[in-house]
Every structure is written in C-alpha cells, then in structure tokens.
Tab-separated table of C-alpha atoms in Angstrom:
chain	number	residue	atom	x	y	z
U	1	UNK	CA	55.979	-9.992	6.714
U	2	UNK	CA	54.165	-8.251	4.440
U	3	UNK	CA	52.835	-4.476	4.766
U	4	UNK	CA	49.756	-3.142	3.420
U	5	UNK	CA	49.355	-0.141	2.094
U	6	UNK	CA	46.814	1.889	4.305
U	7	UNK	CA	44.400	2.148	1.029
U	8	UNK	CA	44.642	-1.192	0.156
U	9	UNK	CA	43.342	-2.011	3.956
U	10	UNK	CA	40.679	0.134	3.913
U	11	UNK	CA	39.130	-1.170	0.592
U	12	UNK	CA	39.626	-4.867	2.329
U	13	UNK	CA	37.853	-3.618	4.719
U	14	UNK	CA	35.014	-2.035	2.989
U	15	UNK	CA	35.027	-5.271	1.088
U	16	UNK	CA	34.340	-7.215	4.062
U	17	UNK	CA	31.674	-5.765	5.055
U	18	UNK	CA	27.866	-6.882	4.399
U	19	UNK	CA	25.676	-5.394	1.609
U	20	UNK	CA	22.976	-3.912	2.710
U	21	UNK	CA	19.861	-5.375	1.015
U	22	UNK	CA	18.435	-2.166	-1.042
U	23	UNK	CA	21.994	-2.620	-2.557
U	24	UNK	CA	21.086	-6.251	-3.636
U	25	UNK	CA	18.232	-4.335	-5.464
U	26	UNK	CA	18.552	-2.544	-8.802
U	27	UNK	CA	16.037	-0.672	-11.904
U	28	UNK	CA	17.274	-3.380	-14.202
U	29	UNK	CA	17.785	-6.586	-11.999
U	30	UNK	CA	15.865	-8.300	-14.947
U	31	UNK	CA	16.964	-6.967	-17.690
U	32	UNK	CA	18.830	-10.136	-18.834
U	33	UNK	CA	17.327	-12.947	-17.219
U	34	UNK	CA	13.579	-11.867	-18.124
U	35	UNK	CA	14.134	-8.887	-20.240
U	36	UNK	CA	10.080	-8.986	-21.222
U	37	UNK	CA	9.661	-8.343	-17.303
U	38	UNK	CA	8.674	-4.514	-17.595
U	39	UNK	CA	6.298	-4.888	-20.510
U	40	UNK	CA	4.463	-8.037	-19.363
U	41	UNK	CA	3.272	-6.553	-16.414
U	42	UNK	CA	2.521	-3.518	-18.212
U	43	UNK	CA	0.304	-5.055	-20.607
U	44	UNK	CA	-1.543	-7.275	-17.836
U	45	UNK	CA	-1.768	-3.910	-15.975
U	46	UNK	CA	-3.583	-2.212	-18.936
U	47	UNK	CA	-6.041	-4.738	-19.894
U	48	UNK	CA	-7.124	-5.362	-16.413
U	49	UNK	CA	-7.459	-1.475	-15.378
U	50	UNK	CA	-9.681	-1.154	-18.782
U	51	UNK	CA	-12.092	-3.693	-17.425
U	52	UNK	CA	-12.062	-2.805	-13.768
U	53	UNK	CA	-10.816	0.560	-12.804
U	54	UNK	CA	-10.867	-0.229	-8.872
U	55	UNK	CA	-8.004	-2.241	-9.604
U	56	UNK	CA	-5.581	0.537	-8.740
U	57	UNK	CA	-6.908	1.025	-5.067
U	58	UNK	CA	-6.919	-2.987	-4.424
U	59	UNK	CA	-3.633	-3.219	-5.279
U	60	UNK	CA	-1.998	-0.064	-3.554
U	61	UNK	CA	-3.645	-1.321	-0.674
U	62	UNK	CA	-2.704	-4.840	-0.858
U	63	UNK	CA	0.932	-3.696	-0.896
U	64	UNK	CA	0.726	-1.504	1.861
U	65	UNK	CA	-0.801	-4.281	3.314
U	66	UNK	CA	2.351	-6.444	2.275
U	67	UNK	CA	4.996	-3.835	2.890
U	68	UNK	CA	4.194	-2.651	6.888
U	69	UNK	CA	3.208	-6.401	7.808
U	70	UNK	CA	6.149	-8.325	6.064
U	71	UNK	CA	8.232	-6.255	4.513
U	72	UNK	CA	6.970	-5.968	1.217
U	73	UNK	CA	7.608	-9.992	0.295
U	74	UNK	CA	4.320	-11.493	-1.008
U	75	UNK	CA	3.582	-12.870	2.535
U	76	UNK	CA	-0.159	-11.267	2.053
U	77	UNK	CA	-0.317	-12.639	-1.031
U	78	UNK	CA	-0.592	-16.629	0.570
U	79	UNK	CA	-3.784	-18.399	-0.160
U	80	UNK	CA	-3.800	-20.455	3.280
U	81	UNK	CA	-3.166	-17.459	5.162
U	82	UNK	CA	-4.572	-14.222	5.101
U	83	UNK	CA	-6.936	-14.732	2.025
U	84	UNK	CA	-8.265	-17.785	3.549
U	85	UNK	CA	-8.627	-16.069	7.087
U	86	UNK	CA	-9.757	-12.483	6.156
U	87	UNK	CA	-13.443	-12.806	7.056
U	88	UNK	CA	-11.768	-13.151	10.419
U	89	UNK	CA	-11.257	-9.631	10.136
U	90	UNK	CA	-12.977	-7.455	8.389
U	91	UNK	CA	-10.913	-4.368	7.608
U	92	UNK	CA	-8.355	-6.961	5.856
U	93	UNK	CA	-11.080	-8.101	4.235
U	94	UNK	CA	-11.674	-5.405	2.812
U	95	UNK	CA	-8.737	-4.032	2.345
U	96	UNK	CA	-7.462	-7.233	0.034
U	97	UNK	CA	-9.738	-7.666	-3.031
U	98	UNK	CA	-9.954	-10.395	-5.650
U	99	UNK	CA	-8.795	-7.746	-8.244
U	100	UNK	CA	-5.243	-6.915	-6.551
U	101	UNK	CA	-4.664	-10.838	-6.720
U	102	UNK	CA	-6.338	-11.489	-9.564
U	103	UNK	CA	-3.827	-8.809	-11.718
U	104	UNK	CA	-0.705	-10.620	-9.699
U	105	UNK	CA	-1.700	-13.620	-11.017
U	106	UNK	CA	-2.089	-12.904	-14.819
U	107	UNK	CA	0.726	-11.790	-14.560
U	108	UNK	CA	2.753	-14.306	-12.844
U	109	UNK	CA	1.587	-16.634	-15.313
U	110	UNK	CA	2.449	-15.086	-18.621
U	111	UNK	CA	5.758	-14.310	-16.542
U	112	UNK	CA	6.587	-18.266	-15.918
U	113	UNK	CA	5.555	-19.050	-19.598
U	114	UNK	CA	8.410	-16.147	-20.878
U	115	UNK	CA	11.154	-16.579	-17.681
U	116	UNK	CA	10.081	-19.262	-15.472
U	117	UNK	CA	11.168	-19.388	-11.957
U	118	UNK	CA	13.043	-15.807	-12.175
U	119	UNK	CA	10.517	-13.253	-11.561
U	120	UNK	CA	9.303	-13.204	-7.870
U	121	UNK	CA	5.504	-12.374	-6.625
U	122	UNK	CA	6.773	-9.513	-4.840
U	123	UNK	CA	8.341	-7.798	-7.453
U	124	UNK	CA	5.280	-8.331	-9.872
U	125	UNK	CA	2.957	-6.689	-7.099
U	126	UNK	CA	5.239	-3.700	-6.917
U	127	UNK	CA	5.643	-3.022	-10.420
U	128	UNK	CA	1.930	-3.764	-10.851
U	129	UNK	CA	0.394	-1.153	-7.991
U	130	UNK	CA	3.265	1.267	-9.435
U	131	UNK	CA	1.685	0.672	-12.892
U	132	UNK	CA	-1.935	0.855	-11.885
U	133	UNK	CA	-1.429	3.781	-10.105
U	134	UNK	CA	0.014	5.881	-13.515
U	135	UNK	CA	-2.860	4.253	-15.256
U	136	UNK	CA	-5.352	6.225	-12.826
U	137	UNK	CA	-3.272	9.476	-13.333
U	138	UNK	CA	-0.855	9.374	-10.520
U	139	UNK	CA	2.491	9.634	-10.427
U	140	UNK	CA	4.929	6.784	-11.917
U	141	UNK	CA	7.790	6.156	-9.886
U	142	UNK	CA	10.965	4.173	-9.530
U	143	UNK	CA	10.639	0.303	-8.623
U	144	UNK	CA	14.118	-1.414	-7.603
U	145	UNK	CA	13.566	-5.186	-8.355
U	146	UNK	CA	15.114	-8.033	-7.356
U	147	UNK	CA	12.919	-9.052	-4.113
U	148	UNK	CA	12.708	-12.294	-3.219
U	149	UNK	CA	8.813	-14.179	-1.608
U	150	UNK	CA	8.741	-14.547	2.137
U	151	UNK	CA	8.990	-18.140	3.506
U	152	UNK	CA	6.710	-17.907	6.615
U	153	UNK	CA	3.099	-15.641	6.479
U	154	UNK	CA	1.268	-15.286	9.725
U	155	UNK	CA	-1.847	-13.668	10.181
U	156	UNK	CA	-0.935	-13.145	13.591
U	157	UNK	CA	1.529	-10.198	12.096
U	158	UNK	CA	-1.113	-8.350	10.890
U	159	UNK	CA	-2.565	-7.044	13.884
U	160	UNK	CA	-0.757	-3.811	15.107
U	161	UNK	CA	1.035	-3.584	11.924
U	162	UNK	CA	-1.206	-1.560	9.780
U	163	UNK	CA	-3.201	1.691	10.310
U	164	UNK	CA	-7.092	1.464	11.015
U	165	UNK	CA	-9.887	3.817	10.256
U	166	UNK	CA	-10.514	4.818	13.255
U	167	UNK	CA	-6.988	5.729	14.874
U	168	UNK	CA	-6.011	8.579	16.565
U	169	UNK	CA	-3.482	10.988	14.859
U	170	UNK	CA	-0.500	10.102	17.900
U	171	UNK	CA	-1.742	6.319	17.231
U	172	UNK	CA	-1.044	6.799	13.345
U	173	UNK	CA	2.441	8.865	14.101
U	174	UNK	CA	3.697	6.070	16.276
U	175	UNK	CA	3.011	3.382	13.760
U	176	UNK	CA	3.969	5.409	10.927
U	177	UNK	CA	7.296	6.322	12.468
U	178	UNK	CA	8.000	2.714	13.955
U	179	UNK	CA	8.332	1.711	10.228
U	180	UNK	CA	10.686	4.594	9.787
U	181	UNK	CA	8.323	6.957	7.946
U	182	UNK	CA	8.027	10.780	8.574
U	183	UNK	CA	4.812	12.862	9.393
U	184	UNK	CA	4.936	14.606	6.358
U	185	UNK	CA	5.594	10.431	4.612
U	186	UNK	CA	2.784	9.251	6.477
U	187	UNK	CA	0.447	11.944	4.710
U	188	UNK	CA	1.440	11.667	1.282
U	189	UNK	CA	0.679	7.967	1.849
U	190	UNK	CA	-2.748	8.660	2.745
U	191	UNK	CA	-3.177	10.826	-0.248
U	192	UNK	CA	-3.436	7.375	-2.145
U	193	UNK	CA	-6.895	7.349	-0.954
U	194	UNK	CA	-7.997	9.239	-3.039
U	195	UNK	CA	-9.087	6.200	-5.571
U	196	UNK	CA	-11.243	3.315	-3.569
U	197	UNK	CA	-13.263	2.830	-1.458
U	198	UNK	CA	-14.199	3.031	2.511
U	199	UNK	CA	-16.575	0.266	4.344
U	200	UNK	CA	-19.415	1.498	5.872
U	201	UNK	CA	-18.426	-0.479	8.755
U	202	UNK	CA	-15.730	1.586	8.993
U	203	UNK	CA	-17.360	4.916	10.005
U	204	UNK	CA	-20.675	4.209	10.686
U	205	UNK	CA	-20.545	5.659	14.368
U	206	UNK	CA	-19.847	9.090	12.892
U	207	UNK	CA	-23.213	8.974	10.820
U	208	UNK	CA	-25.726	7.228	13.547
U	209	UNK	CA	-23.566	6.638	17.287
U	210	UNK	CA	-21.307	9.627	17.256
U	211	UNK	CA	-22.909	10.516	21.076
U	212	UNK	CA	-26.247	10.110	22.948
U	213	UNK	CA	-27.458	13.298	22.272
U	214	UNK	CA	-25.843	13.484	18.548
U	215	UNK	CA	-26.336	10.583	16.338
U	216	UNK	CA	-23.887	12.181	13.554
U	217	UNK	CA	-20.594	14.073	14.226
U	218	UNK	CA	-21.106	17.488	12.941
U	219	UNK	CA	-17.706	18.028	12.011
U	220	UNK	CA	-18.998	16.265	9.120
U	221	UNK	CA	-20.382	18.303	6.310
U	222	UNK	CA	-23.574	18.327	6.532
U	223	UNK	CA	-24.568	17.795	2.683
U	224	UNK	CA	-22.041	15.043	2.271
U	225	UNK	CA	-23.590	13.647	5.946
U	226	UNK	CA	-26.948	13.220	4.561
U	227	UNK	CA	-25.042	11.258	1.432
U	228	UNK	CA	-22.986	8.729	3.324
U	229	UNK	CA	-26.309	7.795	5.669
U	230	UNK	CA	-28.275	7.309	2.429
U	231	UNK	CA	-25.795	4.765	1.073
U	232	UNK	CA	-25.111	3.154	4.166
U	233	UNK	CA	-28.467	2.935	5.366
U	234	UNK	CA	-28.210	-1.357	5.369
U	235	UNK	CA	-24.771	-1.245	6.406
U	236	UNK	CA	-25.557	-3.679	9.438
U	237	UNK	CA	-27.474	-6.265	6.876
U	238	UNK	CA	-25.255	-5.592	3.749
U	239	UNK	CA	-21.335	-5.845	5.452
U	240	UNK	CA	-20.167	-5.323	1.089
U	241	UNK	CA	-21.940	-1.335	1.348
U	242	UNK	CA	-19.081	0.962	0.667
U	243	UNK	CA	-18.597	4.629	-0.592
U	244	UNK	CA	-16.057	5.919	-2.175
U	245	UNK	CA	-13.471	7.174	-0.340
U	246	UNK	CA	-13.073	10.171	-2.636
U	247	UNK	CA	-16.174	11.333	-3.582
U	248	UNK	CA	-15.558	14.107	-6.295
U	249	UNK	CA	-13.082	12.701	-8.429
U	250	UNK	CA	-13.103	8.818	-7.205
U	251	UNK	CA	-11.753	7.078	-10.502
U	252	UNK	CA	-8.700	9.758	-10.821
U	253	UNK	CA	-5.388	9.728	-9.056
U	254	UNK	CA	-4.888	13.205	-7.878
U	255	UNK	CA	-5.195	15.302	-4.800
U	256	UNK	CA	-9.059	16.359	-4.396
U	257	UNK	CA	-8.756	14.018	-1.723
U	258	UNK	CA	-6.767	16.355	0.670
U	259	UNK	CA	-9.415	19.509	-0.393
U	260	UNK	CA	-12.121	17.486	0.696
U	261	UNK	CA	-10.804	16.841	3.888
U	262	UNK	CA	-10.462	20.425	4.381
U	263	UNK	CA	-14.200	21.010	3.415
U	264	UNK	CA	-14.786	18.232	6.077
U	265	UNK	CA	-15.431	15.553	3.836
U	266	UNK	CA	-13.282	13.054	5.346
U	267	UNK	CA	-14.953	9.666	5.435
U	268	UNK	CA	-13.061	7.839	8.606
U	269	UNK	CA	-12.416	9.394	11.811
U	270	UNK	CA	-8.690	9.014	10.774
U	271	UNK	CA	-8.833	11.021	7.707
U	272	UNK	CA	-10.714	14.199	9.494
U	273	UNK	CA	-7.809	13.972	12.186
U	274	UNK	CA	-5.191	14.654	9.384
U	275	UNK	CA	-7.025	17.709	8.724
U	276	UNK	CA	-7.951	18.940	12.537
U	277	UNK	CA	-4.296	17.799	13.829
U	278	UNK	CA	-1.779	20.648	13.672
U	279	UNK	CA	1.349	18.131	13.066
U	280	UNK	CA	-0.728	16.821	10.204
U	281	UNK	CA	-2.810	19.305	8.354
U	282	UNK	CA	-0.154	21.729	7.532
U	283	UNK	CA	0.646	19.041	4.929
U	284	UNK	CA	-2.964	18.589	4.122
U	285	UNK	CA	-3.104	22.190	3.318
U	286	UNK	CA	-0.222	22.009	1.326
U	287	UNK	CA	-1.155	18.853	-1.024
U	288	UNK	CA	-4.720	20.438	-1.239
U	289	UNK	CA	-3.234	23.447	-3.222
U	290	UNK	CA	-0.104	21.725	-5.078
U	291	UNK	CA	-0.890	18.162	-6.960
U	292	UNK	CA	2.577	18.389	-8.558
U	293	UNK	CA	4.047	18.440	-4.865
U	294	UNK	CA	1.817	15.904	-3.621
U	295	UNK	CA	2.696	13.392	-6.897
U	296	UNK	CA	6.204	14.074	-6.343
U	297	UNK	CA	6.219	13.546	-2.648
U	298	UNK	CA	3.599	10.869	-3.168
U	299	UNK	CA	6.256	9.005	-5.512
U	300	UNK	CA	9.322	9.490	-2.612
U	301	UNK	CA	7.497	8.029	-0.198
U	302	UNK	CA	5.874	4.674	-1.930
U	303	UNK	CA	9.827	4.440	-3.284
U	304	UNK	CA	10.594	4.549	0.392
U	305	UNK	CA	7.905	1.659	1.029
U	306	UNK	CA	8.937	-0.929	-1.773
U	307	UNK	CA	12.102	-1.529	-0.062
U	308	UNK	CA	10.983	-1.892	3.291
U	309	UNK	CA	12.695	-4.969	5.192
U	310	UNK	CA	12.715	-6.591	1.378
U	311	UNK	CA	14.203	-10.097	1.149
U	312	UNK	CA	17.061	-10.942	-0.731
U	313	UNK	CA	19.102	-13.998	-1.425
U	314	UNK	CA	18.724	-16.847	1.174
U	315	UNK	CA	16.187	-14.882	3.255
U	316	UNK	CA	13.404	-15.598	0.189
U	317	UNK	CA	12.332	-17.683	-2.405
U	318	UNK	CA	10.762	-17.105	-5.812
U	319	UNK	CA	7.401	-18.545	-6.052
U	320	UNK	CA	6.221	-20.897	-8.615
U	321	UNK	CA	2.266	-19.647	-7.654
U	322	UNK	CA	1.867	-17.022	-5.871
U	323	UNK	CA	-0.683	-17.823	-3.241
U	324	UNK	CA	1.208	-20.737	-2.227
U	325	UNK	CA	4.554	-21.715	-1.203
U	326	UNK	CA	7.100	-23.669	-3.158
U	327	UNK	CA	7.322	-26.323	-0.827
U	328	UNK	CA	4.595	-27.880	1.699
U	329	UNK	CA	7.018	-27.523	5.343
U	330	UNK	CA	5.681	-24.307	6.268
C-alpha cells in the first residue's frame, strides 16, 4: 500500500480543487497570442475621444450596464437584444449610446484583422472604458483580461439589475451590496458621473411636479434651478434634451462632481440623496476635498467591477462581431 506523505496530500488536494475564475484572468493574458492587443485599443481609444469627447461617459456606462446585468460579458453589447429593444425603455436608452458601441467596434475589427478570433468583446469594452476614462483625466487602472462573450442576453435581466435616477439611498445600498459592493464602493462609482450627461426625463419632477404647492424642490440650488428648467423647457416634445450631469467641469474626469452635490447641485433625486444621507455623504464630503483619494478609490472599485461574475472557458465564447452571436441557436 502506498503512504503519502501528509504534504504531498495536501498539495493533491489543493490541486483538485476548482480555479476560481478571476484566477483564469491575468494583466498579460494576450501578450502572446495578440501581443498588439493593448495598443490597438489604445489607438482606437485616442482617435475616437479626439472626435467625440462624450465617448468616455457612453462607455463607462455601457459597462456598468454590462457588468451588474451580466456579469461584465458583452451580453449588452447584442444587436437583437438590448440595442434593438432600448426605446422600450428609456433610461437604457439612454444610458447605451452609439459612441460606446461604435469605439467597441473599431476596435474589434482592427483586432480580427491583427489576431482573429482571440480577443473577446468583453475584454475590448473593458480596456476601452478603462482607456477613455485616462483620456478624460481620470484615473488608469488595472484590467485583468481573458473574459470570454456571454452566450444568452435577455433584456428581461435588465430590470432590477441596475440603479435608476430616481432611487432611494436604502434602494441603491441594497442593489449595490447584492452585487457585493460596499457603501463607500457604491459612491466612488457614482463619482464617474462626473463626465455625461443626465435626461431631462430623468428629473424633471424636481424642476416642475416636485408637490402641489411647489413646482421645484428647493433643495435644489436655486441659480442652477432656473438653469436646468431653461434647458429642459421641451423636455416632454424633445425626449434627446439632456444636461450635463456635471455642470462645472463636464468634459474632465475629476471630482467637482461630489462639491456640487454638496452645493446642492445634484441633478437626479439619487445624486442629492448621496449628499443628504448620513451613510452616504460622509464619503461625498470626503471625495469633494481629496481627488487623489477619490481616483484611487475610484480605480479599486471599477477593478472590483471588471471581474464581476466574468466568463471563462466553456461558460463563453469569443465573438466574431460583437453585436451578434457566433452562431444563430440562441
């Protein structure tokens, strides 16, 4: 019979157990299969954020988008899905631009010409928002590759899986922390807001329905009031009007965002909550008055988010297109 040492049957064990999937993931998954990976979607980045700035916030938001409703896998990213579907709701809508998909895609392309069939959709999107993002003066942060494209995308997964304008602060939390993100995550997430913009639609019932007796909710400033109902005055014939969502410094990655808040300049009902709620504005107050805090916790937490529920081997596919699935039985 023979005897095992009681090292040698601990490593066999440890062997036999599963990776877990952020293992399967690594800085330089690509480095020999597609070792042009990292500068192709730099350059597509650059060129695309010269000629249309807004291209940072469409992106960031169509990978949160992707990341709390599939698990950051290019399901969002699925023509006869949600792209088709989004007029059926609005805030995806808007929340999904042609831009995000439009830098994905120039990408993906000059990607299959150099490595074709190797670089998946959902990696390009997260090394593309992380880009765009350091190209509007944010922070740049690690991005583990090696994801692989979701097989199924439901727009019926959307709903309930991603935060709303008009949420309360214990609505936000409980979302937040069901995908395993902190209070203090869940507000250096919304500090991305910062570049982009906010539907009127949105937050319209804080400029002309707050209550019967007071058409605008005086929590707002008033100044910055009077602004918003000027350039949302046709919100209810024009559905496109929009603001920026940072109105100081709305091209630049930084965090005038959380001082505005604080000078209640908060466009949704959601982002003055962050500032009135005690759990919350205690971090508001502290990203208002350190940007080098907010950029590195900023950074952590959008780390945090590209490996959410990621798929790996088996589980995913690499896309030859991006919008649509390899093969028709889905």
């Amino acid at each position: 019979m023979a005897v095992f040492h009681p090292t040698a049957l601990l490593l066999l064990l440890f062997l036999s157990l599963p990776f877990s999937v952020h293992s399967q993931l690594s800085l330089d998954y690509y480095h020999k299969t597609c070792p042009d990976f990292a500068q192709i979607v730099h350059d597509t980045v650059a060129r695309k954020h010269a000629t249309s700035p807004v291209t940072a916030a469409a992106s960031m938001r169509l990978f949160f988008s992707d990341c709390l409703v599939g698990g950051c896998d290019a399901s969002v990213l699925i023509s006869s899905n949600v792209f088709n579907h989004a007029e059926r709701d609005a805030e995806i809508n808007h929340a999904l631009p042609g831009d995000a998909f439009d830098v994905v895609t120039r990408a993906k392309i000059t990607l299959e010409l150099s490595c074709p069939g190797i670089v998946s959709c959902s990696d390009v999107l997260a090394q593309a928002t992380r880009d765009l993002i350091a190209a509007s003066g944010g922070p740049s942060y690690k991005v583990e590759l090696g994801r692989k494209d979701s097989l199924v995308s439901k727009i019926s997964d959307v709903e309930g899986n991603i935060p709303k304008p008009n949420q309360s602060i214990d609505e936000l939390i409980k979302l937040f922390e069901a995908k395993g993100f902190t209070i203090q995550e869940m507000v250096a997430l919304y500090g991305g807001r910062t570049i982009g913009f906010s539907n009127c639609r949105e937050f319209s019932d804080r400029l002309f329905n707050f209550s019967k007796n007071t058409p605008t909710d005086p929590e707002i400033n008033s100044k910055y009031a009077e602004a918003l109902k000027k350039s949302c005055a046709d919100y209810e014939k024009n559905p496109a009007s929009s603001v920026y969502s940072d109105p100081v410094t709305p091209g630049k990655f930084d965090n005038v965002y959380y001082q505005n808040l604080l000078r209640g300049m908060g466009v949704s009902a959601s982002d003055h909550a962050l500032a009135k709620d005690p759990r919350t504005r205690k971090f508001v107050e502290m990203y208002a008055g350190n940007r080098a805090l907010f950029f590195k916790d900023f950074g952590h937490a959008m780390e945090k988010m590209s490996v959410r529920e990621v798929k790996t081997g088996e589980k995913g596919d690499v896309r030859r297109r991006c919008d649509a699935f390899n093969t028709i039985n889905h």
